[in-house]
Amino acid sequence: MAVIDLRSDTITHPTDEMRRAMADAEVGDDVFGEDPSINALQERAAELLGQEAGLLTASGTMSNLVAALTWCSRGDEMIMGQEAHMFWNESAGPSALAGAQVRLVPNEANGRIAAESVAGAIRDASNIHVPASTLVCLENTHNRCSGGVMTPQDTREVVEVAHAAGAAVHLDGARIFNAAVALEVPVAELTKDVDDVSFCLSKALSCPVGSVLCGSQEFITKARKWRKMVGGGMRQAGVLAAAGLVALDTMVERLADDHANARRLAAGLADIDGLTVDPDSIHTNIVIFEVDRDKVGDAREVIAALREDGVLVSHSREQSLRMVTHRHISSTDVDEALSRVNGTVRRLAATN
Ligand SMILES: *Cc1c(COP(=O)(O)O)cnc(C)c1O
């Protein structure tokens, strides 16, 4: 029985075309700015996202940290959603290393942050008792909000409020191409208005390593120094960039398949007694669903039981589990996963 791994799209392997491009990549010392493959990827990414310049980083976490370091001084405040990946899953890097205080505002169920919430959180710059609001962080798609999508309009509204108060807007766009594909808009519509944006090559785009941080030339020049300080100056990393260039050419349009599979998965899960999810709320490749504790059991026990039955899922929070569709999951795998989940849940319910 082949294991069906729905824990994350980060488990995707590089394609044969990527491996060939990596083997053949022209490289140089990127700390000297001399790696042609990295330079090509950075330019390509910046152009796609409607920004001036790009910077290859080791990970999404590193991009977010470098953005925080670039925009914030010690004692400044960064505003972000209460479900933000930067708040939950990045080891408090922005606070620990950039010295910025994090202020949380509500995320709507679909991950959106309302411009009014940002407006209400921005501080009075003339008051010496309060920190300066220097940065607002958005996330699109939203990981902990079932891959929810912010539209260009949602994004612009927040940018306007932030800019009116002199704050910059950082977009954690780890899965921004999923958002663009789901909304059927050019990705630049979602990224050109923010002050900087990072996306991951290593998730559904199937690359082994890397993220690209994009922004103005001035921002990237500063960010490049912070990246060096946190140990992210890599040398002949053009072997990684080469995979990234292939990803931008070959891995974006196919995300629609992952989204269709995620909807199929959600519809099937919704039919299983003891599990709750609204399939209409699933627009990209992340499906978060609730497990009824009384009927089925504790979420962590359910994860262990599913593993025994050959389905790997991750924990989201309390009684919620997360499944992510990706390039190694076909619609047949979705149906097989649903049949296994149904069996596991029925068995647990019978013994509970
Ligand atoms: C995965 C993820 C990150 C971090 O990316 P890594 O490359 O794993 O460090 C940041 N933000 C969001 C929304 C993510 O999903």
GROMACS .gro file of C-alpha atoms and ligand atoms in nm:
model
  367
    1MET     CA    1   0.000   0.000   0.000
    2ALA     CA    2   0.158   0.326  -0.114
    3VAL     CA    3   0.149   0.600   0.147
    4ILE     CA    4  -0.048   0.910   0.045
    5ASP     CA    5   0.139   1.208   0.185
    6LEU     CA    6  -0.086   1.512   0.230
    7ARG     CA    7   0.118   1.680   0.504
    8SER     CA    8   0.252   1.959   0.286
    9ASP     CA    9   0.339   2.069  -0.066
   10THR     CA   10   0.697   2.109   0.060
   11ILE     CA   11   0.748   1.733   0.010
   12THR     CA   12   0.747   1.772  -0.370
   13HIS     CA   13   1.065   1.663  -0.546
   14PRO     CA   14   1.242   1.852  -0.825
   15THR     CA   15   1.137   1.745  -1.173
   16ASP     CA   16   1.374   1.579  -1.422
   17GLU     CA   17   1.384   1.906  -1.614
   18MET     CA   18   1.488   2.088  -1.296
   19ARG     CA   19   1.759   1.833  -1.223
   20ARG     CA   20   1.898   1.873  -1.575
   21ALA     CA   21   1.891   2.252  -1.548
   22MET     CA   22   2.068   2.226  -1.212
   23ALA     CA   23   2.339   2.004  -1.357
   24ASP     CA   24   2.395   2.242  -1.646
   25ALA     CA   25   2.359   2.571  -1.455
   26GLU     CA   26   2.608   2.848  -1.515
   27VAL     CA   27   2.729   2.961  -1.174
   28GLY     CA   28   2.947   3.222  -1.005
   29ASP     CA   29   3.000   3.367  -0.660
   30ASP     CA   30   2.668   3.522  -0.565
   31VAL     CA   31   2.809   3.711  -0.267
   32PHE     CA   32   3.003   3.902  -0.536
   33GLY     CA   33   2.679   3.924  -0.736
   34GLU     CA   34   2.839   3.710  -1.006
   35ASP     CA   35   2.609   3.409  -1.037
   36PRO     CA   36   2.436   3.443  -1.376
   37SER     CA   37   2.163   3.191  -1.292
   38ILE     CA   38   2.076   3.368  -0.967
   39ASN     CA   39   2.080   3.706  -1.137
   40ALA     CA   40   1.848   3.572  -1.408
   41LEU     CA   41   1.606   3.427  -1.150
   42GLN     CA   42   1.602   3.746  -0.944
   43GLU     CA   43   1.532   3.960  -1.251
   44ARG     CA   44   1.266   3.725  -1.379
   45ALA     CA   45   1.091   3.706  -1.042
   46ALA     CA   46   1.097   4.083  -0.992
   47GLU     CA   47   0.957   4.143  -1.339
   48LEU     CA   48   0.679   3.887  -1.288
   49LEU     CA   49   0.582   4.043  -0.955
   50GLY     CA   50   0.592   4.402  -1.080
   51GLN     CA   51   0.884   4.494  -0.854
   52GLU     CA   52   1.226   4.642  -0.935
   53ALA     CA   53   1.464   4.382  -0.797
   54GLY     CA   54   1.482   4.038  -0.638
   55LEU     CA   55   1.697   3.849  -0.389
   56LEU     CA   56   1.730   3.471  -0.357
   57THR     CA   57   1.705   3.357   0.004
   58ALA     CA   58   1.739   3.017   0.166
   59SER     CA   59   1.374   2.996   0.275
   60GLY     CA   60   1.048   3.178   0.325
   61THR     CA   61   1.140   3.221   0.689
   62MET     CA   62   1.465   3.390   0.591
   63SER     CA   63   1.283   3.623   0.349
   64ASN     CA   64   1.032   3.724   0.615
   65LEU     CA   65   1.307   3.780   0.869
   66VAL     CA   66   1.517   3.986   0.626
   67ALA     CA   67   1.210   4.197   0.541
   68ALA     CA   68   1.147   4.261   0.913
   69LEU     CA   69   1.514   4.351   0.965
   70THR     CA   70   1.508   4.584   0.665
   71TRP     CA   71   1.193   4.775   0.761
   72CYS     CA   72   1.199   4.774   1.142
   73SER     CA   73   1.429   4.916   1.408
   74ARG     CA   74   1.432   4.796   1.769
   75GLY     CA   75   1.115   4.903   1.944
   76ASP     CA   76   0.910   4.944   1.630
   77GLU     CA   77   0.585   4.759   1.587
   78MET     CA   78   0.484   4.524   1.307
   79ILE     CA   79   0.114   4.463   1.249
   80MET     CA   80   0.001   4.122   1.124
   81GLY     CA   81  -0.294   3.884   1.132
   82GLN     CA   82  -0.348   3.670   1.441
   83GLU     CA   83  -0.310   3.358   1.225
   84ALA     CA   84   0.005   3.476   1.045
   85HIS     CA   85   0.275   3.221   0.969
   86MET     CA   86   0.525   3.488   1.077
   87PHE     CA   87   0.361   3.489   1.421
   88TRP     CA   88   0.303   3.115   1.467
   89ASN     CA   89   0.578   2.935   1.285
   90GLU     CA   90   0.895   3.140   1.255
   91SER     CA   91   1.045   3.097   1.601
   92ALA     CA   92   0.975   3.463   1.690
   93GLY     CA   93   1.256   3.571   1.456
   94PRO     CA   94   1.117   3.920   1.389
   95SER     CA   95   1.094   3.994   1.764
   96ALA     CA   96   1.415   3.818   1.863
   97LEU     CA   97   1.636   3.946   1.582
   98ALA     CA   98   1.471   4.260   1.446
   99GLY     CA   99   1.362   4.367   1.798
  100ALA     CA  100   1.017   4.461   1.673
  101GLN     CA  101   0.702   4.409   1.876
  102VAL     CA  102   0.428   4.215   1.702
  103ARG     CA  103   0.073   4.354   1.709
  104LEU     CA  104  -0.199   4.112   1.603
  105VAL     CA  105  -0.517   4.207   1.424
  106PRO     CA  106  -0.802   3.970   1.326
  107ASN     CA  107  -0.782   3.748   1.022
  108GLU     CA  108  -1.117   3.678   0.863
  109ALA     CA  109  -1.195   3.309   0.801
  110ASN     CA  110  -1.050   3.338   0.450
  111GLY     CA  111  -0.726   3.494   0.578
  112ARG     CA  112  -0.807   3.846   0.470
  113ILE     CA  113  -0.718   4.138   0.695
  114ALA     CA  114  -0.962   4.425   0.674
  115ALA     CA  115  -0.812   4.768   0.608
  116GLU     CA  116  -1.018   4.903   0.900
  117SER     CA  117  -0.840   4.661   1.139
  118VAL     CA  118  -0.504   4.791   1.021
  119ALA     CA  119  -0.622   5.151   1.048
  120GLY     CA  120  -0.736   5.082   1.405
  121ALA     CA  121  -0.401   4.930   1.502
  122ILE     CA  122  -0.175   5.201   1.364
  123ARG     CA  123  -0.023   5.412   1.641
  124ASP     CA  124  -0.015   5.784   1.690
  125ALA     CA  125   0.338   5.874   1.579
  126SER     CA  126   0.338   6.191   1.791
  127ASN     CA  127   0.287   6.001   2.120
  128ILE     CA  128   0.618   5.913   2.291
  129HIS     CA  129   0.453   5.633   2.492
  130VAL     CA  130   0.386   5.409   2.195
  131PRO     CA  131   0.596   5.221   1.939
  132ALA     CA  132   0.610   5.337   1.578
  133SER     CA  133   0.399   5.129   1.338
  134THR     CA  134   0.656   5.072   1.065
  135LEU     CA  135   0.541   4.753   0.898
  136VAL     CA  136   0.218   4.575   0.809
  137CYS     CA  137   0.250   4.209   0.706
  138LEU     CA  138   0.000   4.033   0.482
  139GLU     CA  139  -0.012   3.664   0.386
  140ASN     CA  140  -0.150   3.534   0.055
  141THR     CA  141  -0.252   3.255   0.027
  142HIS     CA  142  -0.318   3.215   0.397
  143ASN     CA  143  -0.171   2.897   0.540
  144ARG     CA  144  -0.367   2.867   0.868
  145CYS     CA  145  -0.684   2.997   0.703
  146SER     CA  146  -0.729   2.702   0.463
  147GLY     CA  147  -0.528   2.859   0.182
  148GLY     CA  148  -0.762   3.161   0.168
  149VAL     CA  149  -0.695   3.425  -0.092
  150MET     CA  150  -0.675   3.805  -0.071
  151THR     CA  151  -0.784   3.983  -0.389
  152PRO     CA  152  -0.596   4.273  -0.551
  153GLN     CA  153  -0.864   4.504  -0.408
  154ASP     CA  154  -0.825   4.364  -0.052
  155THR     CA  155  -0.450   4.414  -0.083
  156ARG     CA  156  -0.471   4.769  -0.219
  157GLU     CA  157  -0.705   4.876   0.062
  158VAL     CA  158  -0.453   4.768   0.326
  159VAL     CA  159  -0.164   4.927   0.134
  160GLU     CA  160  -0.347   5.259   0.117
  161VAL     CA  161  -0.412   5.266   0.491
  162ALA     CA  162  -0.054   5.164   0.573
  163HIS     CA  163   0.105   5.413   0.335
  164ALA     CA  164  -0.114   5.696   0.462
  165ALA     CA  165   0.040   5.629   0.806
  166GLY     CA  166   0.396   5.596   0.671
  167ALA     CA  167   0.412   5.218   0.725
  168ALA     CA  168   0.545   4.973   0.466
  169VAL     CA  169   0.361   4.657   0.359
  170HIS     CA  170   0.540   4.322   0.343
  171LEU     CA  171   0.359   4.039   0.169
  172ASP     CA  172   0.440   3.686   0.283
  173GLY     CA  173   0.346   3.533  -0.050
  174ALA     CA  174   0.491   3.188   0.017
  175ARG     CA  175   0.209   3.059  -0.207
  176ILE     CA  176   0.132   3.375  -0.405
  177PHE     CA  177   0.120   3.182  -0.735
  178ASN     CA  178  -0.158   2.966  -0.590
  179ALA     CA  179  -0.351   3.288  -0.521
  180ALA     CA  180  -0.293   3.422  -0.873
  181VAL     CA  181  -0.403   3.094  -1.032
  182ALA     CA  182  -0.712   3.070  -0.808
  183LEU     CA  183  -0.815   3.428  -0.889
  184GLU     CA  184  -0.713   3.395  -1.255
  185VAL     CA  185  -0.519   3.721  -1.242
  186PRO     CA  186  -0.156   3.796  -1.336
  187VAL     CA  187   0.046   3.755  -1.017
  188ALA     CA  188   0.165   4.118  -1.041
  189GLU     CA  189  -0.192   4.230  -0.968
  190LEU     CA  190  -0.142   4.087  -0.618
  191THR     CA  191   0.216   4.205  -0.563
  192LYS     CA  192   0.288   4.530  -0.744
  193ASP     CA  193   0.129   4.755  -0.480
  194VAL     CA  194   0.309   4.616  -0.174
  195ASP     CA  195   0.655   4.737  -0.070
  196ASP     CA  196   0.808   4.392  -0.077
  197VAL     CA  197   0.696   4.035  -0.135
  198SER     CA  198   0.848   3.694  -0.084
  199PHE     CA  199   0.745   3.368  -0.249
  200CYS     CA  200   0.864   3.011  -0.197
  201LEU     CA  201   1.013   2.801  -0.475
  202SER     CA  202   1.026   2.500  -0.245
  203LYS     CA  203   0.654   2.441  -0.192
  204ALA     CA  204   0.409   2.358  -0.468
  205LEU     CA  205   0.657   2.487  -0.727
  206SER     CA  206   0.859   2.171  -0.650
  207CYS     CA  207   1.210   2.318  -0.616
  208PRO     CA  208   1.441   2.168  -0.356
  209VAL     CA  209   1.536   2.496  -0.186
  210GLY     CA  210   1.474   2.868  -0.195
  211SER     CA  211   1.255   3.173  -0.185
  212VAL     CA  212   1.276   3.501  -0.370
  213LEU     CA  213   1.227   3.835  -0.196
  214CYS     CA  214   1.132   4.120  -0.431
  215GLY     CA  215   1.100   4.495  -0.380
  216SER     CA  216   1.244   4.829  -0.485
  217GLN     CA  217   1.612   4.850  -0.575
  218GLU     CA  218   1.671   5.046  -0.255
  219PHE     CA  219   1.494   4.783  -0.043
  220ILE     CA  220   1.684   4.495  -0.203
  221THR     CA  221   2.020   4.669  -0.156
  222LYS     CA  222   1.949   4.693   0.218
  223ALA     CA  223   1.798   4.345   0.234
  224ARG     CA  224   2.110   4.201   0.072
  225LYS     CA  225   2.318   4.320   0.366
  226TRP     CA  226   2.076   4.176   0.623
  227ARG     CA  227   2.073   3.847   0.431
  228LYS     CA  228   2.453   3.840   0.461
  229MET     CA  229   2.432   3.912   0.834
  230VAL     CA  230   2.198   3.621   0.902
  231GLY     CA  231   2.426   3.386   0.710
  232GLY     CA  232   2.226   3.373   0.389
  233GLY     CA  233   2.500   3.481   0.149
  234MET     CA  234   2.538   3.170  -0.065
  235ARG     CA  235   2.805   3.117  -0.328
  236GLN     CA  236   2.741   2.902  -0.640
  237ALA     CA  237   2.373   2.872  -0.553
  238GLY     CA  238   2.290   2.913  -0.921
  239VAL     CA  239   2.229   2.537  -0.912
  240LEU     CA  240   1.925   2.621  -0.699
  241ALA     CA  241   1.823   2.922  -0.906
  242ALA     CA  242   1.828   2.707  -1.221
  243ALA     CA  243   1.553   2.491  -1.071
  244GLY     CA  244   1.364   2.809  -0.981
  245LEU     CA  245   1.369   2.933  -1.339
  246VAL     CA  246   1.228   2.600  -1.459
  247ALA     CA  247   0.962   2.621  -1.187
  248LEU     CA  248   0.844   2.963  -1.303
  249ASP     CA  249   0.813   2.824  -1.657
  250THR     CA  250   0.654   2.489  -1.582
  251MET     CA  251   0.501   2.469  -1.234
  252VAL     CA  252   0.262   2.764  -1.212
  253GLU     CA  253  -0.028   2.677  -1.443
  254ARG     CA  254  -0.052   2.323  -1.309
  255LEU     CA  255  -0.142   2.459  -0.962
  256ALA     CA  256  -0.502   2.462  -1.088
  257ASP     CA  257  -0.491   2.079  -1.073
  258ASP     CA  258  -0.392   2.093  -0.706
  259HIS     CA  259  -0.680   2.331  -0.639
  260ALA     CA  260  -0.932   2.103  -0.813
  261ASN     CA  261  -0.797   1.809  -0.613
  262ALA     CA  262  -0.826   2.006  -0.290
  263ARG     CA  263  -1.192   2.083  -0.363
  264ARG     CA  264  -1.255   1.716  -0.443
  265LEU     CA  265  -1.086   1.621  -0.118
  266ALA     CA  266  -1.290   1.873   0.084
  267ALA     CA  267  -1.616   1.757  -0.074
  268GLY     CA  268  -1.535   1.397   0.016
  269LEU     CA  269  -1.429   1.482   0.372
  270ALA     CA  270  -1.751   1.680   0.422
  271ASP     CA  271  -1.945   1.359   0.350
  272ILE     CA  272  -1.769   1.166   0.628
  273ASP     CA  273  -1.964   1.165   0.954
  274GLY     CA  274  -1.752   1.320   1.231
  275LEU     CA  275  -1.551   1.550   1.001
  276THR     CA  276  -1.649   1.908   0.918
  277VAL     CA  277  -1.533   2.130   0.633
  278ASP     CA  278  -1.708   2.367   0.396
  279PRO     CA  279  -1.591   2.267   0.046
  280ASP     CA  280  -1.700   2.606  -0.089
  281SER     CA  281  -1.439   2.771   0.131
  282ILE     CA  282  -1.152   2.586  -0.039
  283HIS     CA  283  -0.998   2.789  -0.321
  284THR     CA  284  -0.636   2.671  -0.334
  285ASN     CA  285  -0.442   2.363  -0.222
  286ILE     CA  286  -0.491   2.364   0.158
  287VAL     CA  287  -0.781   2.185   0.326
  288ILE     CA  288  -0.827   2.233   0.700
  289PHE     CA  289  -1.105   2.029   0.858
  290GLU     CA  290  -1.246   1.975   1.206
  291VAL     CA  291  -1.261   1.639   1.379
  292ASP     CA  292  -1.549   1.581   1.620
  293ARG     CA  293  -1.376   1.479   1.943
  294ASP     CA  294  -1.680   1.302   2.089
  295LYS     CA  295  -1.752   1.098   1.779
  296VAL     CA  296  -1.403   1.027   1.646
  297GLY     CA  297  -1.148   1.115   1.915
  298ASP     CA  298  -0.856   1.343   1.981
  299ALA     CA  299  -0.705   1.498   1.667
  300ARG     CA  300  -0.356   1.369   1.743
  301GLU     CA  301  -0.486   1.014   1.782
  302VAL     CA  302  -0.662   1.051   1.449
  303ILE     CA  303  -0.333   1.154   1.286
  304ALA     CA  304  -0.163   0.843   1.428
  305ALA     CA  305  -0.449   0.616   1.313
  306LEU     CA  306  -0.445   0.768   0.963
  307ARG     CA  307  -0.071   0.709   0.944
  308GLU     CA  308  -0.126   0.340   1.017
  309ASP     CA  309  -0.377   0.335   0.733
  310GLY     CA  310  -0.134   0.499   0.492
  311VAL     CA  311  -0.251   0.862   0.491
  312LEU     CA  312  -0.020   1.132   0.625
  313VAL     CA  313  -0.181   1.456   0.742
  314SER     CA  314  -0.064   1.738   0.966
  315HIS     CA  315  -0.207   1.901   1.275
  316SER     CA  316  -0.344   2.253   1.236
  317ARG     CA  317  -0.483   2.345   1.577
  318GLU     CA  318  -0.677   2.177   1.858
  319GLN     CA  319  -0.922   1.952   1.671
  320SER     CA  320  -0.827   2.065   1.317
  321LEU     CA  321  -0.620   1.867   1.073
  322ARG     CA  322  -0.460   1.990   0.752
  323MET     CA  323  -0.424   1.826   0.413
  324VAL     CA  324  -0.232   1.987   0.128
  325THR     CA  325  -0.256   1.875  -0.235
  326HIS     CA  326   0.050   1.893  -0.457
  327ARG     CA  327   0.216   1.759  -0.771
  328HIS     CA  328   0.256   1.405  -0.636
  329ILE     CA  329  -0.116   1.372  -0.558
  330SER     CA  330  -0.348   1.273  -0.844
  331SER     CA  331  -0.727   1.272  -0.839
  332THR     CA  332  -0.706   0.891  -0.801
  333ASP     CA  333  -0.490   0.944  -0.491
  334VAL     CA  334  -0.755   1.182  -0.358
  335ASP     CA  335  -1.024   0.916  -0.398
  336GLU     CA  336  -0.804   0.650  -0.241
  337ALA     CA  337  -0.717   0.886   0.049
  338LEU     CA  338  -1.088   0.955   0.106
  339SER     CA  339  -1.167   0.586   0.114
  340ARG     CA  340  -0.888   0.525   0.367
  341VAL     CA  341  -0.991   0.823   0.582
  342ASN     CA  342  -1.350   0.701   0.579
  343GLY     CA  343  -1.234   0.357   0.699
  344THR     CA  344  -1.015   0.504   0.973
  345VAL     CA  345  -1.284   0.739   1.099
  346ARG     CA  346  -1.549   0.465   1.102
  347ARG     CA  347  -1.314   0.234   1.295
  348LEU     CA  348  -1.231   0.506   1.550
  349ALA     CA  349  -1.598   0.601   1.585
  350ALA     CA  350  -1.692   0.237   1.650
  351THR     CA  351  -1.436   0.197   1.928
  352ASN     CA  352  -1.483   0.544   2.079
  353LIG     C1  353   0.602   2.780   0.442
  353LIG     C2  354   0.568   2.919   0.474
  353LIG     C3  355   0.667   3.010   0.512
  353LIG     C4  356   0.810   2.970   0.541
  353LIG     O1  357   0.875   2.911   0.439
  353LIG     P1  358   1.002   2.814   0.465
  353LIG     O2  359   1.064   2.811   0.332
  353LIG     O3  360   0.944   2.685   0.511
  353LIG     O4  361   1.085   2.880   0.569
  353LIG     C5  362   0.629   3.141   0.533
  353LIG     N1  363   0.502   3.179   0.519
  353LIG     C6  364   0.405   3.095   0.482
  353LIG     C7  365   0.266   3.147   0.464
  353LIG     C8  366   0.434   2.962   0.459
  353LIG     O5  367   0.336   2.878   0.425
   0.00000   0.00000   0.00000
